[in-house]
């Protein structure tokens, strides 16, 4: 069964460094999402992406964040200068169309030291 | 102000019991997801529904769009059902999901 994959599973970085989290959505899906979950808190929406542009972004998704679909398969989240408070689990999700459910990747745990 | 309220926040029950988790939301939505998150962190979609009722195995989800309320039921609960169950409404279009805080469910043998 097709699934969303994410790499790496765990990323440790120093404060101020740039990180890129990678996701491979399900191949025929058209809508892509990033969410994050700080330890012990609820999952929060970051950004949605459709037709090679951002559809919606939350207040969390400031200028330090960017997303890209560099080729036909990958969907990336870049954090330019990481802060301690960026430490969280980051989930990628995708769905085929507007009326379809979202499928989630296993997550990348980001630890900023 | 929380847009999504789930109850109960924590629930411990005995194996075999009928479980109900409730979700109320304050925004207009086009659909609602029920999700399951295990201690390892992964999120699995259980249901997406926009009206009425859906059933998968021992899981049943209902939604009343007018009353802005949804419920998730588990029949004949089993210890492997122990997880966090999350209600996540979808406002529409390409919008992302708004997540509830989740219900921590423990089923004891």
Coordinates of C-alpha atoms in Angstrom, one line a residue:
Chain A
X1 CA 0.0 0.0 0.0
X2 CA 1.4 3.4 -0.9
X3 CA 2.6 5.5 2.0
X4 CA 4.2 8.9 2.8
X5 CA 7.8 8.6 3.8
X6 CA 10.0 11.1 5.6
X7 CA 13.7 11.5 6.1
X8 CA 15.6 11.6 8.4
X9 CA 13.7 10.0 11.2
X10 CA 15.7 12.1 13.7
X11 CA 17.7 15.2 13.1
X12 CA 19.9 16.9 15.7
X13 CA 21.2 20.4 14.9
X14 CA 22.8 23.4 16.6
X15 CA 20.8 26.5 17.1
X16 CA 21.2 28.9 14.1
X17 CA 21.9 26.1 11.6
X18 CA 19.7 25.4 8.6
X19 CA 17.8 22.1 8.4
X20 CA 15.9 20.6 5.5
X21 CA 13.3 17.9 6.3
X22 CA 12.3 15.7 3.4
X23 CA 9.1 14.0 2.5
X24 CA 8.0 11.8 -0.4
X25 CA 4.2 12.1 -0.7
X26 CA 2.1 9.4 -2.2
X27 CA 2.7 9.5 -6.0
X28 CA -0.7 10.6 -7.3
X29 CA -1.4 13.0 -4.5
X30 CA -1.8 16.7 -5.3
X31 CA -2.0 18.4 -1.9
X32 CA 0.8 18.5 0.5
X33 CA 1.1 19.6 4.1
X34 CA 3.5 20.1 7.0
X35 CA 2.5 19.9 10.6
X36 CA 4.5 20.0 13.8
X37 CA 4.0 18.7 17.3
X38 CA 6.0 20.0 20.2
X39 CA 6.5 17.4 22.9
X40 CA 3.4 17.0 25.0
X41 CA 1.3 19.4 22.9
X42 CA -1.2 19.0 20.1
X43 CA -0.4 18.8 16.5
X44 CA -0.3 22.2 14.7
X45 CA -0.7 23.1 11.1
X46 CA 2.2 24.8 9.4
X47 CA 1.6 25.0 5.7
X48 CA -0.4 23.6 2.7
X49 CA 1.0 23.4 -0.8
X50 CA -0.9 22.8 -4.1
X51 CA 0.0 23.4 -7.7
X52 CA 3.6 24.4 -6.8
X53 CA 2.6 27.2 -4.5
X54 CA 1.6 27.7 -0.9
X55 CA -2.2 27.6 -0.4
X56 CA -2.3 28.5 3.2
X57 CA 0.1 29.0 6.1
X58 CA -0.3 29.4 9.8
X59 CA 1.2 32.1 12.0
X60 CA 4.0 29.7 13.0
X61 CA 5.2 29.6 9.4
X62 CA 7.2 32.8 9.4
X63 CA 10.1 33.9 7.2
X64 CA 12.4 31.3 8.7
X65 CA 10.4 28.5 7.1
X66 CA 10.1 27.7 3.4
X67 CA 8.7 24.7 1.4
X68 CA 9.6 23.4 -2.0
X69 CA 8.7 20.7 -4.4
X70 CA 12.0 20.5 -6.2
X71 CA 11.1 17.5 -8.4
X72 CA 8.1 15.3 -9.0
X73 CA 8.5 13.3 -5.9
X74 CA 10.0 15.2 -3.0
X75 CA 8.4 17.9 -0.8
X76 CA 10.8 19.7 1.6
X77 CA 10.5 21.9 4.6
X78 CA 13.5 24.2 5.3
X79 CA 14.1 26.1 8.5
X80 CA 16.8 28.7 7.8
X81 CA 18.1 29.5 11.3
X82 CA 16.8 27.0 13.8
X83 CA 15.8 28.1 17.3
X84 CA 15.5 26.0 20.4
X85 CA 11.7 26.2 20.2
X86 CA 11.8 24.6 16.8
X87 CA 12.4 21.3 18.5
X88 CA 9.4 19.2 17.6
X89 CA 8.1 16.3 15.6
X90 CA 7.4 17.4 12.1
X91 CA 4.8 15.5 10.1
X92 CA 4.3 15.6 6.3
X93 CA 0.9 14.7 4.9
X94 CA -0.6 14.4 1.5
X95 CA -4.0 13.8 -0.1
X96 CA -5.2 13.1 -3.6
X97 CA -7.9 15.7 -3.9
X98 CA -10.1 18.1 -2.0
X99 CA -12.6 15.5 -0.9
X100 CA -10.0 12.9 0.1
X101 CA -8.4 12.1 3.4
X102 CA -4.9 13.1 4.4
X103 CA -2.2 10.4 4.8
X104 CA 0.6 11.1 7.2
X105 CA 4.3 10.3 7.2
X106 CA 6.0 8.8 10.2
X107 CA 7.5 12.1 11.2
X108 CA 10.9 13.6 11.7
X109 CA 12.0 14.4 15.2
X110 CA 14.0 17.6 15.2
X111 CA 16.2 18.4 18.2
X112 CA 17.8 21.8 18.3
X113 CA 20.6 22.2 20.8
Chain B
X1 CA -10.1 30.1 22.4
X2 CA -10.0 26.4 21.5
X3 CA -11.6 25.7 18.2
X4 CA -11.8 22.0 18.9
X5 CA -12.7 20.5 22.2
X6 CA -12.5 16.8 22.9
X7 CA -13.8 14.8 25.9
X8 CA -12.8 13.1 27.9
X9 CA -9.1 14.1 27.9
X10 CA -8.1 10.8 29.5
X11 CA -10.0 7.5 29.6
X12 CA -9.1 4.2 31.2
X13 CA -11.4 1.3 30.6
X14 CA -11.5 -2.5 30.8
X15 CA -11.1 -4.8 27.8
X16 CA -14.4 -5.3 26.1
X17 CA -16.0 -2.1 27.1
X18 CA -17.8 0.2 24.7
X19 CA -15.8 3.5 24.3
X20 CA -17.1 6.9 23.2
X21 CA -15.0 9.9 22.5
X22 CA -16.6 13.2 21.8
X23 CA -15.5 16.2 19.7
X24 CA -17.1 19.7 19.5
X25 CA -15.8 22.4 17.2
X26 CA -16.7 26.0 16.8
X27 CA -15.8 26.7 13.2
X28 CA -17.6 25.9 10.0
X29 CA -16.1 22.8 8.4
X30 CA -16.3 20.7 5.3
X31 CA -15.2 17.4 6.8
X32 CA -13.6 16.0 9.9
X33 CA -10.8 13.5 10.5
X34 CA -10.5 11.1 13.4
X35 CA -6.8 10.1 13.8
X36 CA -5.0 7.7 16.0
X37 CA -1.5 8.4 17.4
X38 CA 0.5 5.7 19.1
X39 CA 3.3 6.3 21.7
X40 CA 5.9 6.1 18.9
X41 CA 4.4 9.2 17.4
X42 CA 3.0 8.1 14.1
X43 CA -0.4 9.4 13.0
X44 CA -2.9 7.2 11.3
X45 CA -6.1 8.4 9.7
X46 CA -9.1 6.4 10.9
X47 CA -12.0 8.2 9.2
X48 CA -12.8 11.3 7.2
X49 CA -16.5 12.1 7.3
X50 CA -18.6 15.0 6.3
X51 CA -22.0 13.7 7.3
X52 CA -23.8 10.8 8.9
X53 CA -21.9 7.8 10.1
X54 CA -19.0 5.5 9.0
X55 CA -17.9 2.1 10.3
X56 CA -14.6 0.3 10.0
X57 CA -14.4 -2.9 11.9
X58 CA -15.0 -2.1 15.6
X59 CA -14.7 1.6 15.0
X60 CA -17.7 3.8 14.3
X61 CA -17.7 7.6 13.7
X62 CA -20.7 9.9 13.6
X63 CA -21.0 13.6 12.8
X64 CA -23.7 16.2 13.1
X65 CA -22.6 19.2 11.0
X66 CA -25.4 21.4 12.3
X67 CA -24.6 20.8 15.9
X68 CA -20.9 20.9 15.3
X69 CA -20.3 17.6 17.0
X70 CA -18.7 14.3 16.2
X71 CA -18.2 11.1 18.1
X72 CA -15.9 8.1 17.8
X73 CA -17.0 4.8 19.2
X74 CA -15.0 1.6 19.8
X75 CA -16.9 -1.6 20.3
X76 CA -15.4 -4.6 22.2
X77 CA -12.3 -2.6 23.1
X78 CA -9.0 -4.3 23.3
X79 CA -5.6 -3.3 24.8
X80 CA -4.2 -2.7 21.4
X81 CA -6.7 0.1 21.0
X82 CA -4.7 2.0 23.6
X83 CA -3.6 5.2 21.9
X84 CA -4.3 8.9 21.6
X85 CA -7.4 9.6 19.5
X86 CA -7.5 13.0 17.8
X87 CA -10.4 14.9 16.2
X88 CA -9.3 17.2 13.4
X89 CA -11.8 19.3 11.5
X90 CA -11.1 20.5 8.0
X91 CA -12.4 24.0 7.1
X92 CA -12.3 23.4 3.4
X93 CA -10.5 23.5 0.1
X94 CA -6.8 23.0 0.5
X95 CA -6.8 24.0 4.1
X96 CA -4.9 22.1 6.7
X97 CA -6.4 20.3 9.6
X98 CA -7.1 21.9 13.0
X99 CA -6.2 19.4 15.7
X100 CA -7.8 18.7 19.0
X101 CA -5.6 18.0 22.0
X102 CA -6.6 14.3 21.8
X103 CA -8.1 11.7 24.1
X104 CA -5.6 9.4 25.9
X105 CA -7.2 6.0 25.9
X106 CA -5.9 3.1 27.9
X107 CA -7.6 -0.3 27.7
X108 CA -6.7 -2.6 30.5
X109 CA -6.8 -6.4 30.1

